[in-house]
mmCIF file with all atom_site columns, C-alpha atoms in Angstrom:
data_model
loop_
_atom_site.group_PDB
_atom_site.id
_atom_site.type_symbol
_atom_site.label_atom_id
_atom_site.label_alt_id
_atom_site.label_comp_id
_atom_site.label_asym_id
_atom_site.label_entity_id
_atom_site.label_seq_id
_atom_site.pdbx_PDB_ins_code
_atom_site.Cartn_x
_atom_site.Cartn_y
_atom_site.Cartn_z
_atom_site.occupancy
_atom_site.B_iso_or_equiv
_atom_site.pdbx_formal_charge
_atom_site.auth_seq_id
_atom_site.auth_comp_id
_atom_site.auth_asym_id
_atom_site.auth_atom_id
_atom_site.pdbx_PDB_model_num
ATOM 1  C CA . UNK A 1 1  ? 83.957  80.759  88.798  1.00 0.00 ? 5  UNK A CA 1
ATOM 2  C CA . UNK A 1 2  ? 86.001  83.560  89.848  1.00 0.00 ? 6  UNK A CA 1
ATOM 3  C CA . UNK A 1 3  ? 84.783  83.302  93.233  1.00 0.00 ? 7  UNK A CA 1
ATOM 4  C CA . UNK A 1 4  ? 86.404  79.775  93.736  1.00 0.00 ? 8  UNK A CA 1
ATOM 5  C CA . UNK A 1 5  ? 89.611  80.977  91.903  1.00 0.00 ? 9  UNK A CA 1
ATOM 6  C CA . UNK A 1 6  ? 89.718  84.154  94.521  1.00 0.00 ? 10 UNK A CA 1
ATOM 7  C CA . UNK A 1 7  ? 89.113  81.428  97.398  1.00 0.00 ? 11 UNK A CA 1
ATOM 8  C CA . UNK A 1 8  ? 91.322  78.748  96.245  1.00 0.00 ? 12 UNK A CA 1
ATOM 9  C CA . UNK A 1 9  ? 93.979  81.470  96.659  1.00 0.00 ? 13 UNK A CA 1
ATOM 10 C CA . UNK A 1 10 ? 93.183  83.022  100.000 1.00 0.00 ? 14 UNK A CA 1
ATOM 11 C CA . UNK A 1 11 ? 93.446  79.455  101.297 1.00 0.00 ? 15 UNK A CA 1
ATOM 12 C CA . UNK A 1 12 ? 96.588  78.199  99.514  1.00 0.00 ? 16 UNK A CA 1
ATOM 13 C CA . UNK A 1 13 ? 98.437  81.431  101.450 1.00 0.00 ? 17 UNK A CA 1
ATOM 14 C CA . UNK A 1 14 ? 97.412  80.430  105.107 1.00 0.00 ? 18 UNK A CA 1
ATOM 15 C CA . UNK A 1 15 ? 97.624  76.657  104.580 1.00 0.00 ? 19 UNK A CA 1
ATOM 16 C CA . UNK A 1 16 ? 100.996 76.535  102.201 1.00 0.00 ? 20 UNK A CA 1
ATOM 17 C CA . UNK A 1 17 ? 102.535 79.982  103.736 1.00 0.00 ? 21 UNK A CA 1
ATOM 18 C CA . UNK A 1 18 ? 102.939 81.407  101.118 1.00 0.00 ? 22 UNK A CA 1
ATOM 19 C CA . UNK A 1 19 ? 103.488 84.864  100.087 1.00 0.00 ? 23 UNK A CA 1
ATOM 20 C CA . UNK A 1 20 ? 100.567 86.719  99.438  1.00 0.00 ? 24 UNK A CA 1
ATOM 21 C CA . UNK A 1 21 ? 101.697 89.055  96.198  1.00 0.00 ? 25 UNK A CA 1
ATOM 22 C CA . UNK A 1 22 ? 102.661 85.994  94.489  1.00 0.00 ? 26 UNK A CA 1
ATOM 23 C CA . UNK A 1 23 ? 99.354  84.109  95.155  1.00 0.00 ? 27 UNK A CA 1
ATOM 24 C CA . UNK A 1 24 ? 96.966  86.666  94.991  1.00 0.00 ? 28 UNK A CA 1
ATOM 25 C CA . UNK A 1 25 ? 98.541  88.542  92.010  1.00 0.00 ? 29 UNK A CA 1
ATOM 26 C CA . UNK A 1 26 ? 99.211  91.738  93.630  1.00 0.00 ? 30 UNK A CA 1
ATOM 27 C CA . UNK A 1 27 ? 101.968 94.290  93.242  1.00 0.00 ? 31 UNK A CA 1
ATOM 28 C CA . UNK A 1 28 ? 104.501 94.118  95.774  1.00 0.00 ? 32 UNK A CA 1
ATOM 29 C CA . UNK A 1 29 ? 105.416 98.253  95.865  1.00 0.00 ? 33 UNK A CA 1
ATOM 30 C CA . UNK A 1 30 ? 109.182 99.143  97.745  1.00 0.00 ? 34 UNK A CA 1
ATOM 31 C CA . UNK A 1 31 ? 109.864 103.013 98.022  1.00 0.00 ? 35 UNK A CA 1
ATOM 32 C CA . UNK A 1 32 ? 113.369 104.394 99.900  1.00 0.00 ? 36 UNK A CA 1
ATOM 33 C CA . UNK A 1 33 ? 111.881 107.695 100.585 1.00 0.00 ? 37 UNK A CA 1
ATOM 34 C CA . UNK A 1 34 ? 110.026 109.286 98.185  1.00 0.00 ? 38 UNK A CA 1
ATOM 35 C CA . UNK A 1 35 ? 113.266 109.161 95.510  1.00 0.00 ? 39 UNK A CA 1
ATOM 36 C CA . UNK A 1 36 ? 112.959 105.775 94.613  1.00 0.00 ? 40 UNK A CA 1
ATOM 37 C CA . UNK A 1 37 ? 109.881 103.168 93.860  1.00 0.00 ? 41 UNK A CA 1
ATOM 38 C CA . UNK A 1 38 ? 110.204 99.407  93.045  1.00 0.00 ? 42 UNK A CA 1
ATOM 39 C CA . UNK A 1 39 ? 107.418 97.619  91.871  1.00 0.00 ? 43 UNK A CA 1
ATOM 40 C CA . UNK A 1 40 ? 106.994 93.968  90.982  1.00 0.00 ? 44 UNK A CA 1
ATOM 41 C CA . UNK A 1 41 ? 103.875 92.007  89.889  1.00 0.00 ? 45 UNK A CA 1
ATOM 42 C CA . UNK A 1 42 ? 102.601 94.590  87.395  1.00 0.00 ? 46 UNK A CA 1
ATOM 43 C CA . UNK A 1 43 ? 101.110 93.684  83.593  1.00 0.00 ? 47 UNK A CA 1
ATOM 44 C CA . UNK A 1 44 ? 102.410 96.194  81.863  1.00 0.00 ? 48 UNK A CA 1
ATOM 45 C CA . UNK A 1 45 ? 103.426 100.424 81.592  1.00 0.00 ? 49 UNK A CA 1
ATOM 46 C CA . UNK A 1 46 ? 99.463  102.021 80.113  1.00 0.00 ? 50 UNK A CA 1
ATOM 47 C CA . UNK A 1 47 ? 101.336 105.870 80.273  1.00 0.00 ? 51 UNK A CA 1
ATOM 48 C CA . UNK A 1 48 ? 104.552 107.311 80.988  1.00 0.00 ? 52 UNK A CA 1
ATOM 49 C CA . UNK A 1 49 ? 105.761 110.544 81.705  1.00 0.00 ? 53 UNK A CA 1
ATOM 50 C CA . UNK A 1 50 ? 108.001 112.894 83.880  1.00 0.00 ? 54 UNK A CA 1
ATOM 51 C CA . UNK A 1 51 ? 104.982 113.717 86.118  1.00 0.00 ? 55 UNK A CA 1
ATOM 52 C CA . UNK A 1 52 ? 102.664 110.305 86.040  1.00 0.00 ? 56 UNK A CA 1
ATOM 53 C CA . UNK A 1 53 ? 103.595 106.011 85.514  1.00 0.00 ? 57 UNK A CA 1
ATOM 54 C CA . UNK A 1 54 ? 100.691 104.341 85.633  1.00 0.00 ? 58 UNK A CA 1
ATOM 55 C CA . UNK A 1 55 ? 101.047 100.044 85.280  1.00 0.00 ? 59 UNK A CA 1
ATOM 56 C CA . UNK A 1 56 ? 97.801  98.118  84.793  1.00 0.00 ? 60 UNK A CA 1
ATOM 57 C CA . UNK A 1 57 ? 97.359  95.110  87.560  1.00 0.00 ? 61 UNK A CA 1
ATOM 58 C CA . UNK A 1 58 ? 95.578  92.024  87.385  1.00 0.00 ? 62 UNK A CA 1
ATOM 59 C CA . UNK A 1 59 ? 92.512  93.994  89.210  1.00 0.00 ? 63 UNK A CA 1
ATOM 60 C CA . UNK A 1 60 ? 92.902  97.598  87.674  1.00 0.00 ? 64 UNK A CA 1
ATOM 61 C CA . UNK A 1 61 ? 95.588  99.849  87.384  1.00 0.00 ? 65 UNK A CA 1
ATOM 62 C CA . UNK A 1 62 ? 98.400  101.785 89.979  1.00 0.00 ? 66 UNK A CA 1
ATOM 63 C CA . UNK A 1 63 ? 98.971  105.501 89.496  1.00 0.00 ? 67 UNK A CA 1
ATOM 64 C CA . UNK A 1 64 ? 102.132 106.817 90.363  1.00 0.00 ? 68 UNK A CA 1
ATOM 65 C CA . UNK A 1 65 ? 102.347 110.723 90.216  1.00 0.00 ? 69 UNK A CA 1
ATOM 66 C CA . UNK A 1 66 ? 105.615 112.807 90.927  1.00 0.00 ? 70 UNK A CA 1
ATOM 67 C CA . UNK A 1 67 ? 108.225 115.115 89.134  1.00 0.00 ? 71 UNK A CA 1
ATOM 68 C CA . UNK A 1 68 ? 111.411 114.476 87.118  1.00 0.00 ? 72 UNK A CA 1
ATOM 69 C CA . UNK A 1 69 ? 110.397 110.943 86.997  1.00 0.00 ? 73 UNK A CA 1
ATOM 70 C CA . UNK A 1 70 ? 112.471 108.272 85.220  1.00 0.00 ? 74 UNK A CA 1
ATOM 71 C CA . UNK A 1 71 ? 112.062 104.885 84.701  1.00 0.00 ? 75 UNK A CA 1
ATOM 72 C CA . UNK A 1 72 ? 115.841 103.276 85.505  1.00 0.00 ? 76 UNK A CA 1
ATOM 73 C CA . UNK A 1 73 ? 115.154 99.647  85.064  1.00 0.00 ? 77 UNK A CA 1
ATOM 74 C CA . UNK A 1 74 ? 111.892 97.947  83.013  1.00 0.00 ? 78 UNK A CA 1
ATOM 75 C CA . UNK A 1 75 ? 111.924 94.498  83.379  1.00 0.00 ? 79 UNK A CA 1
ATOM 76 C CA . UNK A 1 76 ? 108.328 92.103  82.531  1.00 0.00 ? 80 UNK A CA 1
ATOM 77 C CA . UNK A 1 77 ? 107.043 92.246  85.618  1.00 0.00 ? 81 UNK A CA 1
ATOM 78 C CA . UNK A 1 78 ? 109.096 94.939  87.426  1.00 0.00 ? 82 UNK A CA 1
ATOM 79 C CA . UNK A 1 79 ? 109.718 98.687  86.966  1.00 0.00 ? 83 UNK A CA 1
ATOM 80 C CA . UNK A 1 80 ? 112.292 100.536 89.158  1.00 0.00 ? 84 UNK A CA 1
ATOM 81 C CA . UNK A 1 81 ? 110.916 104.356 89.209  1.00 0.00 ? 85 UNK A CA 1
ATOM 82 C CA . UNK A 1 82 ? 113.283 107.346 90.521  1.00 0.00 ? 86 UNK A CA 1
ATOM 83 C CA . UNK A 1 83 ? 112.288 110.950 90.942  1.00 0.00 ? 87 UNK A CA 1
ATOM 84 C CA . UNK A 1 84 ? 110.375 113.205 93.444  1.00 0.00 ? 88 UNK A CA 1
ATOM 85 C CA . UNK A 1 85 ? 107.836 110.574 93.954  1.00 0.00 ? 89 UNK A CA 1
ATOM 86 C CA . UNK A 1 86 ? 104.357 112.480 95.518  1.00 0.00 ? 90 UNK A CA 1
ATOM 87 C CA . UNK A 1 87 ? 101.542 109.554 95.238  1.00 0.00 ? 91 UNK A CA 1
ATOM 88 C CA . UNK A 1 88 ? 100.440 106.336 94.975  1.00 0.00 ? 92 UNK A CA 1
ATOM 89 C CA . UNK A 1 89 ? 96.910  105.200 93.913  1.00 0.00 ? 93 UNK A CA 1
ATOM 90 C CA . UNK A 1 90 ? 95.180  102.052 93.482  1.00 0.00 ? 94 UNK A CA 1
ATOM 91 C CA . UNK A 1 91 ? 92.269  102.251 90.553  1.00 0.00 ? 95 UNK A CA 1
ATOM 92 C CA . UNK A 1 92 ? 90.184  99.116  91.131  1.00 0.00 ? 96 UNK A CA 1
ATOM 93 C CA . UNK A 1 93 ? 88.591  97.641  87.770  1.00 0.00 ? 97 UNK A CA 1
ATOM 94 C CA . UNK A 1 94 ? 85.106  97.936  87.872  1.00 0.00 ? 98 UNK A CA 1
ATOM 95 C CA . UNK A 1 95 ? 83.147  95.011  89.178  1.00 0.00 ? 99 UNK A CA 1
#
């Protein structure tokens, strides 16, 4: 059931147009540099601290790691993230 879910999706982006972090739940992820990180589309803050955010996603989690991070804004679905920002990571949810 999934399957059809996951494919009902692909096709509703290139037949409607429309934008593919919306449709296929993803986060949409906007860094100026590596001082600032916006992210939309997430599900929620798992851990926070001033070295390591990580948000769970509809299909696992994102790891942010840095220093001196701060979260500035926390909104439902958005975080905005400021600090030394040093990497990003997608962990997948098992299959």
């Amino acid at each position: 059931m999934k399957r059809w879910g996951r494919r009902l999706r692909h096709l509703a982006v290139g037949v409607l147009d429309l934008p593919q972090d919306v449709v296929l739940e993803v986060p949409r992820i906007t860094m100026i540099g590596h001082l600032q990180m916006y992210i939309e589309n997430h599900r929620g803050v798992l851990h926070f601290s001033e070295k390591e955010l990580r948000l769970l996603l509809t299909n696992g989690q994102l790891l942010i790691t840095g220093e001196q991070l701060v979260i500035r804004a926390i909104l439902p679905e958005e975080v905005l993230l400021e600090g030394r920002i040093g990497g990003v990571k997608f962990l997948e949810k098992p299959q």
